[in-house]
Amino acid sequence: DQQVKQNSPSLSVQEGRISILNCDYTNSMFDYFLWYKKYPAEGPTFLISISSIKDKNEDGRFTVFLNKSAKHLSLHIVPSQPGDSAVYFCAASGRNRDDKIIFGKGTRLHILP
Amino acid sequence: NAGVTQTPKFQVLKTGQSMTLQCAQDMNHEYMSWYRQDPGMGLRLIHYSVGAGITDQGEVPNGYNVSRSTTEDFPLRLLSAAPSQTSVYFCASSSGGQDYGYTFGSGTRLTVV
């Protein structure tokens, strides 16, 4: 049973517009959520995270929103740039340091010129 | 500071052969994990470790063994390779601070024929 779901395999957005990537989770014990970005032939790199005690976290062009009641989070990229074209993974973990991090299947974002 | 180093980068194995994927980190991280990435499947956790001498299974542990004799190294062993193990393998490490999740290596692309 998939605990972290990214239901959109791909997304195309015009350069300069907002990109919104969505993620749903099923495990109510998840306490911490992360987004990773992955370019081809490279390992994933950490992008931004949010704790369940918050509903928003912002870092430059990237903002993550968390709706705990809906078990839903989203990553907003504003404005979208060509270098943002990549696969984005949503991930979740429990509140204990020893808890493993579970990833979704990823969403491939294409930024169109 | 090399981060997480994985070797080899590419490997072709015949069915039934054994091999070890190497992973080393120089950040003194307690936590290390192995993930595999398959098309349409995202990143799936194979095994993880919360410290030297301590390992546990992830989502897809069958066919793989691990050990953690030092903080720095976390090798992944395939005892009898199968075509279903054709994948890209990523090793990752973390200090356990949830702010940054895992630092990933650049991956090992394994093909089993």
PDB file of C-alpha atoms in Angstrom:
ATOM      1  CA  ASP A   1       0.000   0.000   0.000  1.00  0.00           C
ATOM      2  CA  GLN A   2       1.487   3.275  -1.110  1.00  0.00           C
ATOM      3  CA  GLN A   3       1.832   5.644   1.834  1.00  0.00           C
ATOM      4  CA  VAL A   4       3.023   8.663  -0.135  1.00  0.00           C
ATOM      5  CA  LYS A   5       1.213   9.343  -3.391  1.00  0.00           C
ATOM      6  CA  GLN A   6       2.086  11.644  -6.235  1.00  0.00           C
ATOM      7  CA  ASN A   7      -0.748  11.124  -8.649  1.00  0.00           C
ATOM      8  CA  SER A   8       0.569  13.264 -11.489  1.00  0.00           C
ATOM      9  CA  PRO A   9       3.442  11.524 -13.305  1.00  0.00           C
ATOM     10  CA  SER A  10       4.215  14.677 -15.261  1.00  0.00           C
ATOM     11  CA  LEU A  11       3.415  18.359 -15.421  1.00  0.00           C
ATOM     12  CA  SER A  12       4.205  21.019 -18.031  1.00  0.00           C
ATOM     13  CA  VAL A  13       4.319  24.697 -17.085  1.00  0.00           C
ATOM     14  CA  GLN A  14       5.213  27.811 -19.026  1.00  0.00           C
ATOM     15  CA  GLU A  15       8.388  29.578 -17.949  1.00  0.00           C
ATOM     16  CA  GLY A  16       7.591  32.392 -15.541  1.00  0.00           C
ATOM     17  CA  ARG A  17       4.302  30.861 -14.383  1.00  0.00           C
ATOM     18  CA  ILE A  18       3.601  29.004 -11.143  1.00  0.00           C
ATOM     19  CA  SER A  19       4.289  25.278 -10.876  1.00  0.00           C
ATOM     20  CA  ILE A  20       2.206  23.360  -8.347  1.00  0.00           C
ATOM     21  CA  LEU A  21       3.158  19.807  -7.476  1.00  0.00           C
ATOM     22  CA  ASN A  22       0.863  17.783  -5.278  1.00  0.00           C
ATOM     23  CA  CYS A  23       1.365  14.981  -2.809  1.00  0.00           C
ATOM     24  CA  ASP A  24      -1.024  12.967  -0.644  1.00  0.00           C
ATOM     25  CA  TYR A  25      -0.211  10.669   2.248  1.00  0.00           C
ATOM     26  CA  THR A  26      -2.135   8.013   4.098  1.00  0.00           C
ATOM     27  CA  ASN A  27      -0.161   7.448   7.294  1.00  0.00           C
ATOM     28  CA  SER A  28      -1.352   9.799  10.044  1.00  0.00           C
ATOM     29  CA  MET A  29       1.867   9.086  11.963  1.00  0.00           C
ATOM     30  CA  PHE A  30       3.909  11.006   9.421  1.00  0.00           C
ATOM     31  CA  ASP A  31       5.239  14.117  11.072  1.00  0.00           C
ATOM     32  CA  TYR A  32       7.750  15.528   8.681  1.00  0.00           C
ATOM     33  CA  PHE A  33       7.586  16.070   4.949  1.00  0.00           C
ATOM     34  CA  LEU A  34      10.291  16.748   2.421  1.00  0.00           C
ATOM     35  CA  TRP A  35      10.643  17.553  -1.257  1.00  0.00           C
ATOM     36  CA  TYR A  36      13.576  16.388  -3.326  1.00  0.00           C
ATOM     37  CA  LYS A  37      14.599  17.355  -6.837  1.00  0.00           C
ATOM     38  CA  LYS A  38      16.331  14.974  -9.211  1.00  0.00           C
ATOM     39  CA  TYR A  39      18.105  15.600 -12.480  1.00  0.00           C
ATOM     40  CA  PRO A  40      18.900  12.710 -14.863  1.00  0.00           C
ATOM     41  CA  ALA A  41      21.980  10.678 -13.942  1.00  0.00           C
ATOM     42  CA  GLU A  42      22.271  12.416 -10.561  1.00  0.00           C
ATOM     43  CA  GLY A  43      21.145  11.587  -7.058  1.00  0.00           C
ATOM     44  CA  PRO A  44      18.150  13.398  -5.552  1.00  0.00           C
ATOM     45  CA  THR A  45      18.913  16.636  -3.744  1.00  0.00           C
ATOM     46  CA  PHE A  46      17.001  18.084  -0.831  1.00  0.00           C
ATOM     47  CA  LEU A  47      14.817  21.055  -1.723  1.00  0.00           C
ATOM     48  CA  ILE A  48      12.543  22.043   1.155  1.00  0.00           C
ATOM     49  CA  SER A  49      10.798  20.477   4.131  1.00  0.00           C
ATOM     50  CA  ILE A  50       7.950  21.144   6.528  1.00  0.00           C
ATOM     51  CA  SER A  51       7.077  19.917   9.980  1.00  0.00           C
ATOM     52  CA  SER A  52       3.521  18.970  10.862  1.00  0.00           C
ATOM     53  CA  ILE A  53       3.366  21.830  13.361  1.00  0.00           C
ATOM     54  CA  LYS A  54       3.448  24.269  10.445  1.00  0.00           C
ATOM     55  CA  ASP A  55       1.186  24.746   7.466  1.00  0.00           C
ATOM     56  CA  LYS A  56       3.612  26.668   5.278  1.00  0.00           C
ATOM     57  CA  ASN A  57       7.339  26.908   4.726  1.00  0.00           C
ATOM     58  CA  GLU A  58       9.003  29.195   2.241  1.00  0.00           C
ATOM     59  CA  ASP A  59      12.503  29.265   0.767  1.00  0.00           C
ATOM     60  CA  GLY A  60      13.029  31.707  -2.065  1.00  0.00           C
ATOM     61  CA  ARG A  61      10.939  30.646  -5.047  1.00  0.00           C
ATOM     62  CA  PHE A  62       9.832  27.456  -3.305  1.00  0.00           C
ATOM     63  CA  THR A  63       6.921  27.194  -0.880  1.00  0.00           C
ATOM     64  CA  VAL A  64       5.492  24.045   0.628  1.00  0.00           C
ATOM     65  CA  PHE A  65       1.948  23.992   2.000  1.00  0.00           C
ATOM     66  CA  LEU A  66       0.667  21.315   4.362  1.00  0.00           C
ATOM     67  CA  ASN A  67      -3.001  20.503   4.973  1.00  0.00           C
ATOM     68  CA  LYS A  68      -2.970  17.900   7.749  1.00  0.00           C
ATOM     69  CA  SER A  69      -6.712  17.351   7.835  1.00  0.00           C
ATOM     70  CA  ALA A  70      -6.667  16.462   4.135  1.00  0.00           C
ATOM     71  CA  LYS A  71      -3.317  14.644   4.399  1.00  0.00           C
ATOM     72  CA  HIS A  72      -2.140  16.717   1.478  1.00  0.00           C
ATOM     73  CA  LEU A  73       0.880  18.842   0.722  1.00  0.00           C
ATOM     74  CA  SER A  74       1.907  20.860  -2.274  1.00  0.00           C
ATOM     75  CA  LEU A  75       5.065  22.464  -3.587  1.00  0.00           C
ATOM     76  CA  HIS A  76       4.738  25.837  -5.317  1.00  0.00           C
ATOM     77  CA  ILE A  77       7.511  27.172  -7.541  1.00  0.00           C
ATOM     78  CA  VAL A  78       7.176  30.842  -8.475  1.00  0.00           C
ATOM     79  CA  PRO A  79       8.305  31.900 -11.003  1.00  0.00           C
ATOM     80  CA  SER A  80       9.182  28.680 -12.810  1.00  0.00           C
ATOM     81  CA  GLN A  81      12.552  28.653 -14.547  1.00  0.00           C
ATOM     82  CA  PRO A  82      14.078  26.307 -17.159  1.00  0.00           C
ATOM     83  CA  GLY A  83      16.438  24.849 -14.548  1.00  0.00           C
ATOM     84  CA  ASP A  84      13.416  23.682 -12.579  1.00  0.00           C
ATOM     85  CA  SER A  85      12.791  20.957 -15.157  1.00  0.00           C
ATOM     86  CA  ALA A  86      13.428  17.800 -13.150  1.00  0.00           C
ATOM     87  CA  VAL A  87      11.692  14.995 -11.282  1.00  0.00           C
ATOM     88  CA  TYR A  88      10.316  16.051  -7.911  1.00  0.00           C
ATOM     89  CA  PHE A  89       9.858  13.521  -5.131  1.00  0.00           C
ATOM     90  CA  CYS A  90       7.646  14.020  -2.133  1.00  0.00           C
ATOM     91  CA  ALA A  91       8.777  12.161   1.012  1.00  0.00           C
ATOM     92  CA  ALA A  92       7.517  11.670   4.552  1.00  0.00           C
ATOM     93  CA  SER A  93       8.850  10.515   7.883  1.00  0.00           C
ATOM     94  CA  GLY A  94       7.662  10.003  11.443  1.00  0.00           C
ATOM     95  CA  ARG A  95       8.590  12.200  14.405  1.00  0.00           C
ATOM     96  CA  ASN A  96      11.331   9.922  15.700  1.00  0.00           C
ATOM     97  CA  ARG A  97      14.886  10.317  14.471  1.00  0.00           C
ATOM     98  CA  ASP A  98      15.034   6.597  13.685  1.00  0.00           C
ATOM     99  CA  ASP A  99      11.982   6.683  11.430  1.00  0.00           C
ATOM    100  CA  LYS A 100      12.653   5.847   7.818  1.00  0.00           C
ATOM    101  CA  ILE A 101      11.875   8.247   5.000  1.00  0.00           C
ATOM    102  CA  ILE A 102       9.276   7.013   2.505  1.00  0.00           C
ATOM    103  CA  PHE A 103       9.168   8.489  -0.987  1.00  0.00           C
ATOM    104  CA  GLY A 104       6.443   8.925  -3.555  1.00  0.00           C
ATOM    105  CA  LYS A 105       6.779   7.930  -7.201  1.00  0.00           C
ATOM    106  CA  GLY A 106       7.765  11.399  -8.349  1.00  0.00           C
ATOM    107  CA  THR A 107       6.399  14.010 -10.744  1.00  0.00           C
ATOM    108  CA  ARG A 108       8.369  15.034 -13.834  1.00  0.00           C
ATOM    109  CA  LEU A 109       8.150  18.810 -14.284  1.00  0.00           C
ATOM    110  CA  HIS A 110       8.753  20.297 -17.742  1.00  0.00           C
ATOM    111  CA  ILE A 111       9.239  24.050 -17.936  1.00  0.00           C
ATOM    112  CA  LEU A 112       8.287  25.245 -21.400  1.00  0.00           C
ATOM    113  CA  PRO A 113      10.060  28.232 -22.982  1.00  0.00           C
TER     114      PRO A 113
ATOM    115  CA  ASN B   1      34.424  16.818   1.555  1.00  0.00           C
ATOM    116  CA  ALA B   2      33.186  14.094  -0.818  1.00  0.00           C
ATOM    117  CA  GLY B   3      29.719  13.560   0.734  1.00  0.00           C
ATOM    118  CA  VAL B   4      28.254  10.179  -0.235  1.00  0.00           C
ATOM    119  CA  THR B   5      30.361   8.120  -2.627  1.00  0.00           C
ATOM    120  CA  GLN B   6      28.956   5.137  -4.481  1.00  0.00           C
ATOM    121  CA  THR B   7      30.949   2.624  -6.511  1.00  0.00           C
ATOM    122  CA  PRO B   8      30.736   1.387  -9.159  1.00  0.00           C
ATOM    123  CA  LYS B   9      28.681   3.824 -11.249  1.00  0.00           C
ATOM    124  CA  PHE B  10      27.699   1.131 -13.753  1.00  0.00           C
ATOM    125  CA  GLN B  11      27.625  -2.653 -13.542  1.00  0.00           C
ATOM    126  CA  VAL B  12      26.372  -5.496 -15.680  1.00  0.00           C
ATOM    127  CA  LEU B  13      25.835  -8.844 -13.984  1.00  0.00           C
ATOM    128  CA  LYS B  14      24.725 -12.226 -15.200  1.00  0.00           C
ATOM    129  CA  THR B  15      21.807 -13.888 -13.476  1.00  0.00           C
ATOM    130  CA  GLY B  16      23.023 -15.735 -10.406  1.00  0.00           C
ATOM    131  CA  GLN B  17      26.185 -13.709  -9.930  1.00  0.00           C
ATOM    132  CA  SER B  18      26.861 -11.916  -6.687  1.00  0.00           C
ATOM    133  CA  MET B  19      28.263  -8.475  -6.083  1.00  0.00           C
ATOM    134  CA  THR B  20      28.531  -5.698  -3.535  1.00  0.00           C
ATOM    135  CA  LEU B  21      27.571  -2.105  -4.151  1.00  0.00           C
ATOM    136  CA  GLN B  22      29.795   0.145  -2.100  1.00  0.00           C
ATOM    137  CA  CYS B  23      28.689   3.251  -0.245  1.00  0.00           C
ATOM    138  CA  ALA B  24      30.835   5.505   1.893  1.00  0.00           C
ATOM    139  CA  GLN B  25      30.136   8.858   3.544  1.00  0.00           C
ATOM    140  CA  ASP B  26      32.573  11.249   5.182  1.00  0.00           C
ATOM    141  CA  MET B  27      30.081  13.413   7.073  1.00  0.00           C
ATOM    142  CA  ASN B  28      29.987  11.275  10.237  1.00  0.00           C
ATOM    143  CA  HIS B  29      26.290  10.625   9.648  1.00  0.00           C
ATOM    144  CA  GLU B  30      24.559   8.069  11.853  1.00  0.00           C
ATOM    145  CA  TYR B  31      21.797   7.225   9.415  1.00  0.00           C
ATOM    146  CA  MET B  32      22.295   5.509   6.082  1.00  0.00           C
ATOM    147  CA  SER B  33      19.870   3.972   3.617  1.00  0.00           C
ATOM    148  CA  TRP B  34      19.719   2.184   0.301  1.00  0.00           C
ATOM    149  CA  TYR B  35      16.990   2.988  -2.219  1.00  0.00           C
ATOM    150  CA  ARG B  36      16.279   1.677  -5.661  1.00  0.00           C
ATOM    151  CA  GLN B  37      14.661   3.707  -8.407  1.00  0.00           C
ATOM    152  CA  ASP B  38      12.615   2.030 -11.089  1.00  0.00           C
ATOM    153  CA  PRO B  39      10.507   3.662 -13.828  1.00  0.00           C
ATOM    154  CA  GLY B  40       7.070   4.524 -12.484  1.00  0.00           C
ATOM    155  CA  MET B  41       7.960   3.243  -9.014  1.00  0.00           C
ATOM    156  CA  GLY B  42       9.801   6.155  -7.488  1.00  0.00           C
ATOM    157  CA  LEU B  43      12.374   5.568  -4.768  1.00  0.00           C
ATOM    158  CA  ARG B  44      11.794   2.447  -2.707  1.00  0.00           C
ATOM    159  CA  LEU B  45      13.669   1.767   0.511  1.00  0.00           C
ATOM    160  CA  ILE B  46      15.666  -1.474   0.552  1.00  0.00           C
ATOM    161  CA  HIS B  47      17.526  -1.393   3.874  1.00  0.00           C
ATOM    162  CA  TYR B  48      18.519   1.260   6.330  1.00  0.00           C
ATOM    163  CA  SER B  49      20.761   1.718   9.347  1.00  0.00           C
ATOM    164  CA  VAL B  50      20.491   4.020  12.355  1.00  0.00           C
ATOM    165  CA  GLY B  51      24.078   3.480  13.421  1.00  0.00           C
ATOM    166  CA  ALA B  52      27.050   1.145  13.266  1.00  0.00           C
ATOM    167  CA  GLY B  53      25.965  -2.416  13.959  1.00  0.00           C
ATOM    168  CA  ILE B  54      22.255  -1.659  13.509  1.00  0.00           C
ATOM    169  CA  THR B  55      20.324  -2.375  10.322  1.00  0.00           C
ATOM    170  CA  ASP B  56      16.695  -2.921   9.438  1.00  0.00           C
ATOM    171  CA  GLN B  57      14.587  -3.789   6.427  1.00  0.00           C
ATOM    172  CA  GLY B  58      12.801  -1.314   4.241  1.00  0.00           C
ATOM    173  CA  GLU B  59       9.990  -1.772   1.741  1.00  0.00           C
ATOM    174  CA  VAL B  60      11.761  -4.126  -0.692  1.00  0.00           C
ATOM    175  CA  PRO B  61      14.513  -6.019   1.189  1.00  0.00           C
ATOM    176  CA  ASN B  62      14.288  -9.433  -0.500  1.00  0.00           C
ATOM    177  CA  GLY B  63      17.415 -10.443  -2.396  1.00  0.00           C
ATOM    178  CA  TYR B  64      19.630  -7.922  -0.623  1.00  0.00           C
ATOM    179  CA  ASN B  65      21.837  -8.031   2.445  1.00  0.00           C
ATOM    180  CA  VAL B  66      23.508  -5.207   4.324  1.00  0.00           C
ATOM    181  CA  SER B  67      25.870  -4.728   7.222  1.00  0.00           C
ATOM    182  CA  ARG B  68      27.176  -1.646   8.988  1.00  0.00           C
ATOM    183  CA  SER B  69      30.479  -2.355  10.661  1.00  0.00           C
ATOM    184  CA  THR B  70      31.635   1.287  10.592  1.00  0.00           C
ATOM    185  CA  THR B  71      29.885   4.641  10.634  1.00  0.00           C
ATOM    186  CA  GLU B  72      31.323   5.486   7.207  1.00  0.00           C
ATOM    187  CA  ASP B  73      30.431   2.417   5.144  1.00  0.00           C
ATOM    188  CA  PHE B  74      27.151   0.743   4.264  1.00  0.00           C
ATOM    189  CA  PRO B  75      27.621  -1.882   1.526  1.00  0.00           C
ATOM    190  CA  LEU B  76      24.683  -3.528  -0.233  1.00  0.00           C
ATOM    191  CA  ARG B  77      25.129  -7.167  -1.247  1.00  0.00           C
ATOM    192  CA  LEU B  78      23.292  -9.024  -3.961  1.00  0.00           C
ATOM    193  CA  LEU B  79      23.851 -12.707  -3.262  1.00  0.00           C
ATOM    194  CA  SER B  80      22.312 -14.102  -6.454  1.00  0.00           C
ATOM    195  CA  ALA B  81      21.388 -11.424  -8.944  1.00  0.00           C
ATOM    196  CA  ALA B  82      18.057 -11.612 -10.778  1.00  0.00           C
ATOM    197  CA  PRO B  83      16.781  -9.570 -13.757  1.00  0.00           C
ATOM    198  CA  SER B  84      14.200  -8.006 -11.407  1.00  0.00           C
ATOM    199  CA  GLN B  85      17.105  -6.332  -9.620  1.00  0.00           C
ATOM    200  CA  THR B  86      17.958  -4.293 -12.700  1.00  0.00           C
ATOM    201  CA  SER B  87      17.613  -0.771 -11.353  1.00  0.00           C
ATOM    202  CA  VAL B  88      19.399   2.388 -10.289  1.00  0.00           C
ATOM    203  CA  TYR B  89      20.552   2.150  -6.691  1.00  0.00           C
ATOM    204  CA  PHE B  90      21.029   5.159  -4.449  1.00  0.00           C
ATOM    205  CA  CYS B  91      22.769   5.279  -1.119  1.00  0.00           C
ATOM    206  CA  ALA B  92      21.921   8.116   1.247  1.00  0.00           C
ATOM    207  CA  SER B  93      23.042   9.353   4.636  1.00  0.00           C
ATOM    208  CA  SER B  94      21.708  11.706   7.274  1.00  0.00           C
ATOM    209  CA  SER B  95      22.720  13.160  10.621  1.00  0.00           C
ATOM    210  CA  GLY B  96      19.222  12.398  11.837  1.00  0.00           C
ATOM    211  CA  GLY B  97      18.250  16.033  11.897  1.00  0.00           C
ATOM    212  CA  GLN B  98      14.986  16.126  10.043  1.00  0.00           C
ATOM    213  CA  ASP B  99      15.622  19.578   8.623  1.00  0.00           C
ATOM    214  CA  TYR B 100      17.641  18.236   5.724  1.00  0.00           C
ATOM    215  CA  GLY B 101      16.660  14.640   5.304  1.00  0.00           C
ATOM    216  CA  TYR B 102      19.130  12.574   3.377  1.00  0.00           C
ATOM    217  CA  THR B 103      22.168  13.398   1.278  1.00  0.00           C
ATOM    218  CA  PHE B 104      22.230  11.065  -1.701  1.00  0.00           C
ATOM    219  CA  GLY B 105      25.056   9.577  -3.703  1.00  0.00           C
ATOM    220  CA  SER B 106      25.066   9.787  -7.482  1.00  0.00           C
ATOM    221  CA  GLY B 107      23.812   6.237  -7.943  1.00  0.00           C
ATOM    222  CA  THR B 108      24.840   2.873  -9.350  1.00  0.00           C
ATOM    223  CA  ARG B 109      23.113   1.700 -12.513  1.00  0.00           C
ATOM    224  CA  LEU B 110      22.879  -2.095 -12.376  1.00  0.00           C
ATOM    225  CA  THR B 111      21.780  -4.316 -15.228  1.00  0.00           C
ATOM    226  CA  VAL B 112      21.216  -8.030 -14.676  1.00  0.00           C
ATOM    227  CA  VAL B 113      21.112 -10.087 -17.877  1.00  0.00           C
TER     228      VAL B 113
END
